CSV table of C-alpha atoms and ligand atoms in Angstrom, one decimal:
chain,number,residue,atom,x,y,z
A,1,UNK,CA,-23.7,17.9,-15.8
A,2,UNK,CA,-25.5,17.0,-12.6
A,3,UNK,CA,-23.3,15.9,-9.8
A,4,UNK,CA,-23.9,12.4,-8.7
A,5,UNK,CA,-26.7,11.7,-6.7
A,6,UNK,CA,-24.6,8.9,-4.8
A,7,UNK,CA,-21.1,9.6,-3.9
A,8,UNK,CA,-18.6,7.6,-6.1
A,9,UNK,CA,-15.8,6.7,-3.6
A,10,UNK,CA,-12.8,6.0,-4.5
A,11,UNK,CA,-12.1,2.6,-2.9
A,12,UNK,CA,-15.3,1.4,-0.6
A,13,UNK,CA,-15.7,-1.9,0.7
A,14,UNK,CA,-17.8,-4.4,-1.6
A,15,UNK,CA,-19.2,-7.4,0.1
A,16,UNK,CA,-21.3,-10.4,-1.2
A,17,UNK,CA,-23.2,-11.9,1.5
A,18,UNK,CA,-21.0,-14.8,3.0
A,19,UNK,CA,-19.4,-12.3,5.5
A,20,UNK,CA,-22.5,-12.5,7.2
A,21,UNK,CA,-22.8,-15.9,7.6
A,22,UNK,CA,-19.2,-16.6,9.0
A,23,UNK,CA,-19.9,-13.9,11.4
A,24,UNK,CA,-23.5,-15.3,12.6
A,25,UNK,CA,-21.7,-18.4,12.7
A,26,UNK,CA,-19.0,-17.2,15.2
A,27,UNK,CA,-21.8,-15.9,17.0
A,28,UNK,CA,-23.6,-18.3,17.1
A,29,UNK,CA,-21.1,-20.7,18.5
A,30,UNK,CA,-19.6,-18.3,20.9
A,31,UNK,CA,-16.4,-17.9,19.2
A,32,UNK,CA,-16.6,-14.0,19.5
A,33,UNK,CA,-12.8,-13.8,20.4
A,34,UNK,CA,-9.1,-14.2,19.0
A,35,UNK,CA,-9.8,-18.0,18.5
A,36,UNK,CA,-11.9,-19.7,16.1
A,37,UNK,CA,-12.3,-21.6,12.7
A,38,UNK,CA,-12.5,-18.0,10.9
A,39,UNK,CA,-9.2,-17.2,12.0
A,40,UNK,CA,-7.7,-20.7,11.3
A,41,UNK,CA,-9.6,-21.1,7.5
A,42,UNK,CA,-8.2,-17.2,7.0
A,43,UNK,CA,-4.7,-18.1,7.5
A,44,UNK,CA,-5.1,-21.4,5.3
A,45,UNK,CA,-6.9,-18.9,2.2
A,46,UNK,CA,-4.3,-16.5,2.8
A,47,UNK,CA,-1.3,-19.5,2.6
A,48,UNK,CA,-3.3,-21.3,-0.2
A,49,UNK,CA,-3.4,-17.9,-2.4
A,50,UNK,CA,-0.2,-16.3,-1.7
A,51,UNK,CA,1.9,-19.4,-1.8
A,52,UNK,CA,3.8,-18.9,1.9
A,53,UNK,CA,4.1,-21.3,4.4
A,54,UNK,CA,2.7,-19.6,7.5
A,55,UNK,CA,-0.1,-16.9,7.6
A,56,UNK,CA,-0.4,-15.3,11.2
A,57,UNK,CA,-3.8,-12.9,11.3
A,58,UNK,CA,-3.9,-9.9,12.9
A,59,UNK,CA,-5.6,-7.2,13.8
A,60,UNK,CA,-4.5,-4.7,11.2
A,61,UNK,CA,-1.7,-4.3,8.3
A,62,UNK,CA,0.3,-2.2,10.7
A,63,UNK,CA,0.5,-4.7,13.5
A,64,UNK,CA,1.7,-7.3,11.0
A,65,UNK,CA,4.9,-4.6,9.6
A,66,UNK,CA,5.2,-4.0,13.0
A,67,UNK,CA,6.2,-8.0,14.2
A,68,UNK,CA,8.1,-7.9,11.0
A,69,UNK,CA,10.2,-5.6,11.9
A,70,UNK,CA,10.8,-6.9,15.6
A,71,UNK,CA,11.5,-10.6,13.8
A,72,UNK,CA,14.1,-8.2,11.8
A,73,UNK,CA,15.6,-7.6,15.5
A,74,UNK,CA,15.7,-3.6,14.4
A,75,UNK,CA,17.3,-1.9,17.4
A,76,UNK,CA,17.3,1.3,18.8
A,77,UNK,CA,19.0,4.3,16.4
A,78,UNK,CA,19.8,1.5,13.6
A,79,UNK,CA,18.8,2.6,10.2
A,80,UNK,CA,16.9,1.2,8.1
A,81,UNK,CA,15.8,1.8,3.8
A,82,UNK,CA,12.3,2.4,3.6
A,83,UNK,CA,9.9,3.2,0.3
A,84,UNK,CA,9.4,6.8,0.3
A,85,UNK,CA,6.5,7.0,-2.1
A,86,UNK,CA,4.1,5.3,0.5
A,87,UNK,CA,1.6,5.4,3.3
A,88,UNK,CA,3.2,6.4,6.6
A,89,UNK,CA,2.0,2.8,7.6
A,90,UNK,CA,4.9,1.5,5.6
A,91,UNK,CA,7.0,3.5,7.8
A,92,UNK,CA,6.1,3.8,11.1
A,93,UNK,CA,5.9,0.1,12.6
A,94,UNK,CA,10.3,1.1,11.6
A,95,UNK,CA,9.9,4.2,14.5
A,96,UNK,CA,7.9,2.2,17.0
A,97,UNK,CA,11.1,0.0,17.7
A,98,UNK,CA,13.3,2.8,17.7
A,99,UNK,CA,14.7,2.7,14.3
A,100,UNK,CA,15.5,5.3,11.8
A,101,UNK,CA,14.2,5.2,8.3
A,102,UNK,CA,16.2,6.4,5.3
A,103,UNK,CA,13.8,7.1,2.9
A,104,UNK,CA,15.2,5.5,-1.0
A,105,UNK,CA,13.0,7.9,-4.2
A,106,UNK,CA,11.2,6.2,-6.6
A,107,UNK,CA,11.6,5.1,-10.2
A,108,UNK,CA,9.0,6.2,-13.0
A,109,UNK,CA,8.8,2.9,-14.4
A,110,UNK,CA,6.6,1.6,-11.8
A,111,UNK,CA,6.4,4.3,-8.8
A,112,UNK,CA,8.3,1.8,-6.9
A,113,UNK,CA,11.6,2.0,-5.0
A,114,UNK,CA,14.2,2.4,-6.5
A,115,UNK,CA,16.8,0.0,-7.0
A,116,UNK,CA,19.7,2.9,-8.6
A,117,UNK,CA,19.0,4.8,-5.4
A,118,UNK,CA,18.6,2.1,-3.1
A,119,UNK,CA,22.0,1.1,-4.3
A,120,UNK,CA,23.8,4.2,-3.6
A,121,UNK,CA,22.1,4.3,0.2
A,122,UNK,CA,23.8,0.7,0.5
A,123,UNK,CA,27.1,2.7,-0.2
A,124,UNK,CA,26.5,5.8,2.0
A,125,UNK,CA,25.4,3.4,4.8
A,126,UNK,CA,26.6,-0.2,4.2
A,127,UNK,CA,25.8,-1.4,7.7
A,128,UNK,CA,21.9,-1.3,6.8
A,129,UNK,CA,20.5,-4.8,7.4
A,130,UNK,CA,16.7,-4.4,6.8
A,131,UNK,CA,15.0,-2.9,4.0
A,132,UNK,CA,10.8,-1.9,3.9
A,133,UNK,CA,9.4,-2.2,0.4
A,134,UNK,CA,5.9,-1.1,-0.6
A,135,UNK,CA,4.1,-1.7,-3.7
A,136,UNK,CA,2.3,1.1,-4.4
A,137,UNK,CA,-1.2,1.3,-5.2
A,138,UNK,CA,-1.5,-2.8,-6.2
A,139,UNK,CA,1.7,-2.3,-8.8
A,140,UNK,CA,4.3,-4.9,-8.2
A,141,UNK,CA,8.0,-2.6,-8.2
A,142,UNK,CA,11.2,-3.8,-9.2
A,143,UNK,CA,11.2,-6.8,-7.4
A,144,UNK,CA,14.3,-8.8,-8.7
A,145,UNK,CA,16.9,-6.0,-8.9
A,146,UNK,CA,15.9,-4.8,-5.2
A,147,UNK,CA,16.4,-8.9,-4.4
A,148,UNK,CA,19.6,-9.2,-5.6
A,149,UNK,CA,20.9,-5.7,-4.4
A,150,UNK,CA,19.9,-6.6,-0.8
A,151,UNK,CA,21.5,-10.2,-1.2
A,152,UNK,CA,24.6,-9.1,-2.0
A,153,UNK,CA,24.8,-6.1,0.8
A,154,UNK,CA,23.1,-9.3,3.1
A,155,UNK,CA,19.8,-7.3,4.2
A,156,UNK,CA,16.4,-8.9,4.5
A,157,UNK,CA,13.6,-7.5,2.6
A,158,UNK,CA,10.1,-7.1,4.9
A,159,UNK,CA,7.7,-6.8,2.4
A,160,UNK,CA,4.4,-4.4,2.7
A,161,UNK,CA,1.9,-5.9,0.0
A,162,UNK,CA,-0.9,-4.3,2.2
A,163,UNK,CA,-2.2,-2.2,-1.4
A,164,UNK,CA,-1.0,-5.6,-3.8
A,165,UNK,CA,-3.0,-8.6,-2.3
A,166,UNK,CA,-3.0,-10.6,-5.4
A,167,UNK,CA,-0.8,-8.9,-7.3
A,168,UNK,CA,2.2,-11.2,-9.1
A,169,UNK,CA,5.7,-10.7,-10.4
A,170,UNK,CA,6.9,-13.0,-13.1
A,171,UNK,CA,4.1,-15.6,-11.8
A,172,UNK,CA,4.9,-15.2,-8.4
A,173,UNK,CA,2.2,-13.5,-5.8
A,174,UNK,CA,3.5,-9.9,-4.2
A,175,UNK,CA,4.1,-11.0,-0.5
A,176,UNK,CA,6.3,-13.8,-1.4
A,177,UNK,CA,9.8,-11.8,-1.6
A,178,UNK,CA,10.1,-10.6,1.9
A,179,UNK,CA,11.8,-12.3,5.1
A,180,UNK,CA,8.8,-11.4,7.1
A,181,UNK,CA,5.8,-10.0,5.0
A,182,UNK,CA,2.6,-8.0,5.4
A,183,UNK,CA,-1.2,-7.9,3.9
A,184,UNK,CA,-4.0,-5.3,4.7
A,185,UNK,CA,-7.8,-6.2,5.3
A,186,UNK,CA,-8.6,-2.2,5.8
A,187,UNK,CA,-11.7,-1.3,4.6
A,188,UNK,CA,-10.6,0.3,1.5
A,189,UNK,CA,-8.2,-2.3,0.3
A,190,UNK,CA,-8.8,-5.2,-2.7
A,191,UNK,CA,-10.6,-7.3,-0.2
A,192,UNK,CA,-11.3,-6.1,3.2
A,193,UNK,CA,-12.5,-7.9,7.2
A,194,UNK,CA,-13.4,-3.8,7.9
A,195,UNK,CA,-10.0,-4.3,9.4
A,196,UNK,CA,-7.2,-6.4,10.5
A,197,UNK,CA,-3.7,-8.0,8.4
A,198,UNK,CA,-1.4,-10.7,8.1
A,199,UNK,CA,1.9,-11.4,8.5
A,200,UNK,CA,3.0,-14.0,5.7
A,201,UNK,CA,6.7,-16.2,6.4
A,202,UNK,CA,8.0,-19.4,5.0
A,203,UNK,CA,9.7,-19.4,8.5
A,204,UNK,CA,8.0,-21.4,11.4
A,205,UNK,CA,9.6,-19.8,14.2
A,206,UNK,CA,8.9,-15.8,12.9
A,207,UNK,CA,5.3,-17.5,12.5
A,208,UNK,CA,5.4,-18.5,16.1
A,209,UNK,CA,7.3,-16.1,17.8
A,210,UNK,CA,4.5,-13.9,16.1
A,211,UNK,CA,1.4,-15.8,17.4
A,212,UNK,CA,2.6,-15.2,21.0
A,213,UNK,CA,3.8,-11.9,20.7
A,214,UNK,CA,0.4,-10.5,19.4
A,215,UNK,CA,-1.3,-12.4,21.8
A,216,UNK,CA,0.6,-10.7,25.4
A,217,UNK,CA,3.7,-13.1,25.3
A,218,UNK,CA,2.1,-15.5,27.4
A,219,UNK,CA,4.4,-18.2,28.7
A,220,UNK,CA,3.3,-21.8,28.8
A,221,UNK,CA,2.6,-21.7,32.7
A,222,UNK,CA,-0.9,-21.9,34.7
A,223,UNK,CA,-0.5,-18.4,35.4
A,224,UNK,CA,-0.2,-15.1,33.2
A,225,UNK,CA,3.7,-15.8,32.8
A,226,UNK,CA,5.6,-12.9,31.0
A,227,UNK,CA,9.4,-13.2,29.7
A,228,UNK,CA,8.9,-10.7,27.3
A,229,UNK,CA,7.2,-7.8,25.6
A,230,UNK,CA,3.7,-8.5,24.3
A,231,UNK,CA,1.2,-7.0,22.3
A,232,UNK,CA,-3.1,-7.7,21.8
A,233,UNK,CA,-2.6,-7.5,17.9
A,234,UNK,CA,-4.2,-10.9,16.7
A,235,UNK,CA,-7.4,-10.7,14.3
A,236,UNK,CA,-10.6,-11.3,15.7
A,237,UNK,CA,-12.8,-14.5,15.1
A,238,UNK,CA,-15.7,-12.5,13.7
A,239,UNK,CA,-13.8,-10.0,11.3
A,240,UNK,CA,-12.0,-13.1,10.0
A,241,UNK,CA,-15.7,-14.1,9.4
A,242,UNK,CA,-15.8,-11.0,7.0
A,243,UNK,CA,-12.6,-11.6,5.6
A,244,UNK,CA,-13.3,-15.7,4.9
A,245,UNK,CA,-16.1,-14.6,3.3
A,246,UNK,CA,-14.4,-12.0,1.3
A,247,UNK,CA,-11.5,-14.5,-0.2
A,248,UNK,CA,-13.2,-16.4,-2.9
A,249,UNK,CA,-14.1,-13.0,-4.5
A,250,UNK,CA,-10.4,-11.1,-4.2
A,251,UNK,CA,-10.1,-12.2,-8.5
A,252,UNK,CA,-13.2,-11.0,-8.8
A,253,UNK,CA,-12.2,-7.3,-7.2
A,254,UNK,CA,-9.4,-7.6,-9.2
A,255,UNK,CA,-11.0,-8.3,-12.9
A,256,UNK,CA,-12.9,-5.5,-11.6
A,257,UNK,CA,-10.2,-2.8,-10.6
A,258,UNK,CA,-8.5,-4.1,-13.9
A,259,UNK,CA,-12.0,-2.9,-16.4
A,260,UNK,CA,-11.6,0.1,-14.4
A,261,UNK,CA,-7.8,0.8,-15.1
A,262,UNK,CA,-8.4,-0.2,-18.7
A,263,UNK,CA,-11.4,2.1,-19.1
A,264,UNK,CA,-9.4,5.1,-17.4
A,265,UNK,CA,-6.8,4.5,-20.2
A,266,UNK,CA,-9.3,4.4,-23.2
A,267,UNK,CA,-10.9,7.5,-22.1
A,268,UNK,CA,-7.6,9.4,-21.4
A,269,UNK,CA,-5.8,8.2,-24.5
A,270,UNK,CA,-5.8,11.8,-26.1
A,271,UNK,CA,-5.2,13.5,-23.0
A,272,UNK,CA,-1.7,15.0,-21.9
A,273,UNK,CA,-1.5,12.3,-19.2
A,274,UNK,CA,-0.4,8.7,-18.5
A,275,UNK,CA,-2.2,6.1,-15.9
A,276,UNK,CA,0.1,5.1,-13.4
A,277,UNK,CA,2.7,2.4,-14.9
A,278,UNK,CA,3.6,-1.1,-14.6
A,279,UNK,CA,5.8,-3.6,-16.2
A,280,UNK,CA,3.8,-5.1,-19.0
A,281,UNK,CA,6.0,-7.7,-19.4
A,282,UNK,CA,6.7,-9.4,-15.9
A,283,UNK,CA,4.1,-8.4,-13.8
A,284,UNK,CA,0.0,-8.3,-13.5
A,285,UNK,CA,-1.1,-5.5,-10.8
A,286,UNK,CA,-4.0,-6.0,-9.1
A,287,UNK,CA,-5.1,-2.3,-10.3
A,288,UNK,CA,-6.3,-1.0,-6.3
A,289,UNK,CA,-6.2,2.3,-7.5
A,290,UNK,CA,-6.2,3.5,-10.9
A,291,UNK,CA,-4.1,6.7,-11.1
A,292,UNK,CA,-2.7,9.5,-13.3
A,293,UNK,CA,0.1,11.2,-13.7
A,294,UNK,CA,-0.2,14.8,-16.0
A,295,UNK,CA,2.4,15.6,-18.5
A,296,UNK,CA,4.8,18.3,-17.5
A,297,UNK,CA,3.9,20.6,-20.0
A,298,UNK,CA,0.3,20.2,-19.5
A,299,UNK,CA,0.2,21.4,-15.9
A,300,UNK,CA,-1.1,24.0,-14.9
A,301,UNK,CA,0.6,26.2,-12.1
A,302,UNK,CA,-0.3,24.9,-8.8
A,303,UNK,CA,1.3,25.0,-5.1
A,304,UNK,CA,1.0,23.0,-2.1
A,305,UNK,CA,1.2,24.5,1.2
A,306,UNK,CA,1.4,22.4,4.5
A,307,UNK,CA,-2.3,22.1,4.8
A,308,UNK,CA,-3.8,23.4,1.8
A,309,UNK,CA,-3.4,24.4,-2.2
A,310,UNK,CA,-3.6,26.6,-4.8
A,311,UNK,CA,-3.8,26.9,-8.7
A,312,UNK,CA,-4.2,28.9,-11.3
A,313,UNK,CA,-6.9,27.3,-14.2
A,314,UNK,CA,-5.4,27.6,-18.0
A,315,UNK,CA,-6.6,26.5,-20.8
A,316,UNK,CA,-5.7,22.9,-22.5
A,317,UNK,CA,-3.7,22.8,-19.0
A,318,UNK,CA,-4.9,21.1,-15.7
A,319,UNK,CA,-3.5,20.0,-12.2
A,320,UNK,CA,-3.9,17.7,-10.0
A,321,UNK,CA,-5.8,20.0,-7.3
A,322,UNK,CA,-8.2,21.2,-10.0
A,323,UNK,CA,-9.2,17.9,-10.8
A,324,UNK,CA,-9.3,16.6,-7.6
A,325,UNK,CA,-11.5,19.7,-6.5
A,326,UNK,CA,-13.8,19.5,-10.0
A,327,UNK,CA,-14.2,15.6,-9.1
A,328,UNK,CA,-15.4,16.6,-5.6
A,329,UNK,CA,-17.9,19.0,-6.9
A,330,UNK,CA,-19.3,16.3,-8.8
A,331,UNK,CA,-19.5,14.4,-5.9
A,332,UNK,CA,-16.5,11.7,-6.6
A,333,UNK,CA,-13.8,11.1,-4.4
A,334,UNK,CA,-9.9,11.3,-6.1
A,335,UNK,CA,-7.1,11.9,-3.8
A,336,UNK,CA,-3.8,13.3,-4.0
A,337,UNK,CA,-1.1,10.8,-4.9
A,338,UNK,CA,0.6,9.5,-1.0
A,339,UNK,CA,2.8,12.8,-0.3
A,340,UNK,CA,6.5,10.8,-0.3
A,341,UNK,CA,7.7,10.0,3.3
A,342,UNK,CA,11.0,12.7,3.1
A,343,UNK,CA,8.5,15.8,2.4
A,344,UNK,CA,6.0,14.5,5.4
A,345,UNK,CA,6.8,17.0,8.6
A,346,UNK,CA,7.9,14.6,10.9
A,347,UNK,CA,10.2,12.5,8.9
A,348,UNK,CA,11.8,15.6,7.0
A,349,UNK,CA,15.0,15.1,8.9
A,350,UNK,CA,15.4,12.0,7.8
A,351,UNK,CA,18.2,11.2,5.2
A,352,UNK,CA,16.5,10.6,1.9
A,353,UNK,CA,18.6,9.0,-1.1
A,354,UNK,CA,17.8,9.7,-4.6
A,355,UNK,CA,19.9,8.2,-8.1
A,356,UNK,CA,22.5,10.8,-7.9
A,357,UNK,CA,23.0,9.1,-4.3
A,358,UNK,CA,23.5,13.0,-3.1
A,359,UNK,CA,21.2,12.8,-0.3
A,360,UNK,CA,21.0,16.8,-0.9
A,361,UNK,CA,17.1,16.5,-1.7
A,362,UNK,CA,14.8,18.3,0.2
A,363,UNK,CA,11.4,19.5,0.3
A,364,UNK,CA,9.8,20.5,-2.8
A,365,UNK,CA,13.1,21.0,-4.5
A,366,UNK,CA,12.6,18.3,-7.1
A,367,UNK,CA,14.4,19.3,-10.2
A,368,UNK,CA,16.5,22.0,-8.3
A,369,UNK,CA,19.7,22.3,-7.0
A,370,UNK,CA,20.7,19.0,-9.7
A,371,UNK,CA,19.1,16.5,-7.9
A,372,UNK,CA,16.1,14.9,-8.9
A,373,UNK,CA,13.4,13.5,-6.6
A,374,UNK,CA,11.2,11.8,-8.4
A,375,UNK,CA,8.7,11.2,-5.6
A,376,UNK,CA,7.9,14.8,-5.2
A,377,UNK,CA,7.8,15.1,-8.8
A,378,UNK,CA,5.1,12.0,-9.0
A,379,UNK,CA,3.3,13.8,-6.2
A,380,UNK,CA,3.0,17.1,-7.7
A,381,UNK,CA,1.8,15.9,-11.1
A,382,UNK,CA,-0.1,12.5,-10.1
A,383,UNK,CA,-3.5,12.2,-8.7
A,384,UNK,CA,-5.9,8.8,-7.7
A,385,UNK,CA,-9.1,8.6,-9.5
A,386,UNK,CA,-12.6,7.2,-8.2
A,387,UNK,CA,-11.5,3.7,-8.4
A,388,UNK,CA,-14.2,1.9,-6.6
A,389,UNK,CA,-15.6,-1.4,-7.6
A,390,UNK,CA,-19.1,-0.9,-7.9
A,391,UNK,CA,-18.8,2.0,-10.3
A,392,UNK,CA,-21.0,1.6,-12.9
A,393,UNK,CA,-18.7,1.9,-16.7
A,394,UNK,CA,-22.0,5.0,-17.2
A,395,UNK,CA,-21.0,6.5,-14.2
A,396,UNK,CA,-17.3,5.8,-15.2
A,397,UNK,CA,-17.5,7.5,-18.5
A,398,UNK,CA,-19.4,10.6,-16.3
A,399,UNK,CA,-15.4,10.8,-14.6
A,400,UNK,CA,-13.8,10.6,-17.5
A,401,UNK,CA,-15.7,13.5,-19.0
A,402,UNK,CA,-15.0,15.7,-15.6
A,403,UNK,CA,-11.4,15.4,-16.0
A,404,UNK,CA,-11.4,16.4,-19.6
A,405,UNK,CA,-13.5,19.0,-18.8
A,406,UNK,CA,-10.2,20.4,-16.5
A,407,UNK,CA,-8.1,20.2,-19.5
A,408,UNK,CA,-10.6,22.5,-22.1
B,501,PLP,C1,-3.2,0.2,4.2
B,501,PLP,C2,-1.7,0.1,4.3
B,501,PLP,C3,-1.0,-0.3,5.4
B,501,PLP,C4,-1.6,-0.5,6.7
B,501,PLP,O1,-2.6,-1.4,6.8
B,501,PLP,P1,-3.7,-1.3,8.0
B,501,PLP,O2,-4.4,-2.6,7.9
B,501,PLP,O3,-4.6,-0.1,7.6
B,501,PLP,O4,-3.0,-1.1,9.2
B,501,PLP,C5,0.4,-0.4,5.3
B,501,PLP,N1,1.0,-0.1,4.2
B,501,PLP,C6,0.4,0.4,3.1
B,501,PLP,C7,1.2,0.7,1.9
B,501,PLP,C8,-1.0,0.5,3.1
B,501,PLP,O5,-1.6,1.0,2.0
C-alpha cells in the first residue's frame, strides 16, 4: 500500500463557511475585542444546547476549569479527587490555586472514574470537598453513582466535558452534573473557535463572579478599581465568530465521529481488540475519538521509557506502539491513549487511589504487587485511531487494513 498522499489526522478542525462571516462581521463593525454579539449568541447556543442556565465564554477550556475551581474556593494544600485517566488540563487549573490532586483509577466499563475507587479515597481522606471529573474521549463515565457518592460525602462535582460537548447521560447533556462546569473550543475538539471554552452554571452568582474575574476584576468605579485577583481569560468577539458559526453543525460532527466509531468496529470485529466502551444502555457519546484497546493475550511485548518506546513484532500479536508507528508510516496520525495523571513525572508523588483503596500503586506496576491500576493497564494496551471528520469511509477502510496488517 501507498501511504496517503494527504495526512489523515486524527482530529482536525472541520469548518463550513459561516465562521467567516461572523468574523467579517465583527470586523466589520469594530467589535474586534472581548465584547460583541458573537460572544453574547455563543453563550445563548451553548445554554440553548446544553440545557444550563448561564454560559460564560472564555478564552480556553483551561481558563473555564480554572474559575471553576476558584468558585469551589480550593485553598492552598487542600486536596482534591481528580480523573486520572485524562489530559493534564483536567488537572492543572487544581495546582494553579494551590491545591493537591489525588488522582482516583479508572473503571473498564467506560474509561471513566471510578466510583469503587473514588469511594475508598472519600474514606482515606473524608475532608475532600471538590471532585474534577473528565469524560474521556466524548464517553459519558459513571455519572449517577459518582453523583450520589459525592452527595453523601457533601463534595461538589466541577465537571470537565471539554472532550464530550454533546455527549448525554440518560437524556441529559454531559456538562450538566457539575457545580461549576467546563467545555473546550480547541482546535481538535467536536466543534472548535481555533480556541477558547466555557464555563457552564445554573448558578447566577459563579456566572458573574466569573465574567469579572476573567475580565481583570474590575470594580464598578470610573477608574481601574481592583478588590481582588483578576485574570484576561474571556473569549474573543471574533473566535466566538468561529465558534457561532461552528454550533449548528456540532450533531453533524457527531453523526460523523459516530460512522466513524461504527466503521472502526465493523472492521475490527475479528480482531483481538475492543473499541473503547460506553454504556449502551444510558448514554450516547459523542464518539471524539474512536479508540482501541488490544486484548491481553494479543499483545505483543512492548515498553515505555520516559520519552520513548520499544517492541518486539510477533506474529498474530501487535501493540499499541507498532500500530501507532505502522499508522505514521502510512501517513495517519493515532496517538497513544492520555498516559494517566499518577504515572506523569510531576504528579507521581501524588496519592493515587485504586479499588483495593491501597493507594500502594505506582508507576507501571499495574497488576503487581496485588494492586491493580487500571489506568496504566488501559494505557499500555489502548491506542486513538485517525478519527477525523473528513475521512473519507475509502480512506477509512485503508486504516483498518494497516492495523490488521500489525496483527498478521
Ligand atoms: C482539551 C481539554 C481541556 C482543555 O481545553 P483547552 O480549551 O485546550 O484549554 C481540558 N480537559 C480535557 C479533558 C481536554 O481534552
Amino acid at each position: 500500500m501507498e501511504p496517503f498522499k494527504e495526512k489523515i489526522w486524527l482530529s482536525s478542525p472541520t469548518m463550513h463557511g459561516e465562521e467567516l462571516i461572523y468574523m467579517q462581521e465583527a470586523y466589520e463593525k469594530n467589535w474586534m475585542s472581548t465584547v460583541g454579539e458573537n460572544i453574547n449568541e455563543v453563550e445563548r447556543l451553548a445554554c440553548e444546547k446544553v440545557g444550563c442556565r448561564y454560559a460564560v465564554a472564555l478564552s480556553a477550556g483551561t481558563a473555564a476549569l480554572h474559575m471553576a475551581v476558584k468558585l469551589a474556593g480550593v485553598q492552598p494544600g487542600e486536596k482534591v479527587f481528580c480523573s486520572d485517566l485524562t489530559f493534564d488540563a483536567t488537572v492543572n487549573p487544581v495546582v494553579y490555586e494551590g491545591g493537591v490532586p489525588v488522582f482516583i483509577d479508572t473503571e473498564y466499563d467506560t474509561w471513566n472514574m471510578d466510583p469503587i475507587a473514588l469511594e475508598k479515597a472519600f474514606e482515606l481522606y473524608p475532608e475532600v470537598r471538590v471532585v474534577v471529573v473528565a469524560h474521556l474521549y466524548g464517553t459519558p463515565g459513571k455519572v449517577d453513582e459518582i453523583r450520589t457518592i459525592c452527595e453523601r460525602h457533601m463534595a461538589i462535582i466541577i465537571e470537565d466535558a471539554a472532550e464530550s460537548l454533546g455527549a448525554t447521560y440518560k437524556g441529559k447533556q454531559t456538562g450538566t452534573f457539575g457545580t461549576y462546569n467546563c467545555i473546550s473550543f480547541n482546535g481538535n475538539k467536536i466543534i472548535t473557535g481555533s480556541s477558547g471554552g466555557m464555563l457552564l452554571t445554573d448558578d447566577i452568582a459563579a456566572a458573574n463572579k466569573v465574567r469579572k474575574w476573567s475580565t481583570q476584576a474590575r470594580e464598578n468605579a470610573p477608574w481601574y478599581q481592583h478588590e481582588e485577583l483578576g485574570y484576561n481569560y474571556r473569549m474573543s468577539n471574533v473566535i466566538a465568530g468561529v465558534v457561532r458559526g461552528q454550533f449548528p453543525y456540532l450533531e453533524e460532527h457527531i453523526a460523523q465521529k459516530k460512522a466513524i466509531y461504527e466503521r472502526y468496529k465493523e472492521g475490527f470485529k475479528d480482531l483481538p481488540v475492543q473499541m473503547n466502551p460506553f454504556d449502551v444502555a444510558n448514554s450516547e457519546p459523542n464518539f471524539w475519538l474512536s479508540c482501541l484497546i488490544i486484548n491481553p493475550e494479543a499483545m505483543c511485548r512492548q515498553i515505555r521509557g520516559e520519552q520513548e518506546a520499544l517492541f518486539i513484532s510477533e506474529s498474530g500479536k501487535s501493540c499499541p506502539t507498532e500500530i501507532l508507528e505502522t499508522l505514521a508510516k502510512y501517513n495517519a496520525e493515532g496517538r497513544p491513549i492520555w498516559k494517566p495523571m499518577h504515572m506523569q513525572p510531576m504528579y507521581r508523588n501524588h496519592a493515587f487511589i485504586t479499588v483495593d483503596g491501597s493507594g500502594r500503586c505506582r508507576t507501571n506496576a499495574y497488576i503487581a504487587g496485588g494492586c491493580v491500576d487500571v489506568g496504566a493497564d488501559i494505557f499500555n494496551r489502548g491506542l486513538c485511531l485517525p478519527s477525523d471528520n473528513k475521512m473519507t469511509p475509502e480512506q477509512q477502510d485503508i486504516v483498518i487494513e494497516i492495523v490488521r496488517g500489525c496483527f498478521g
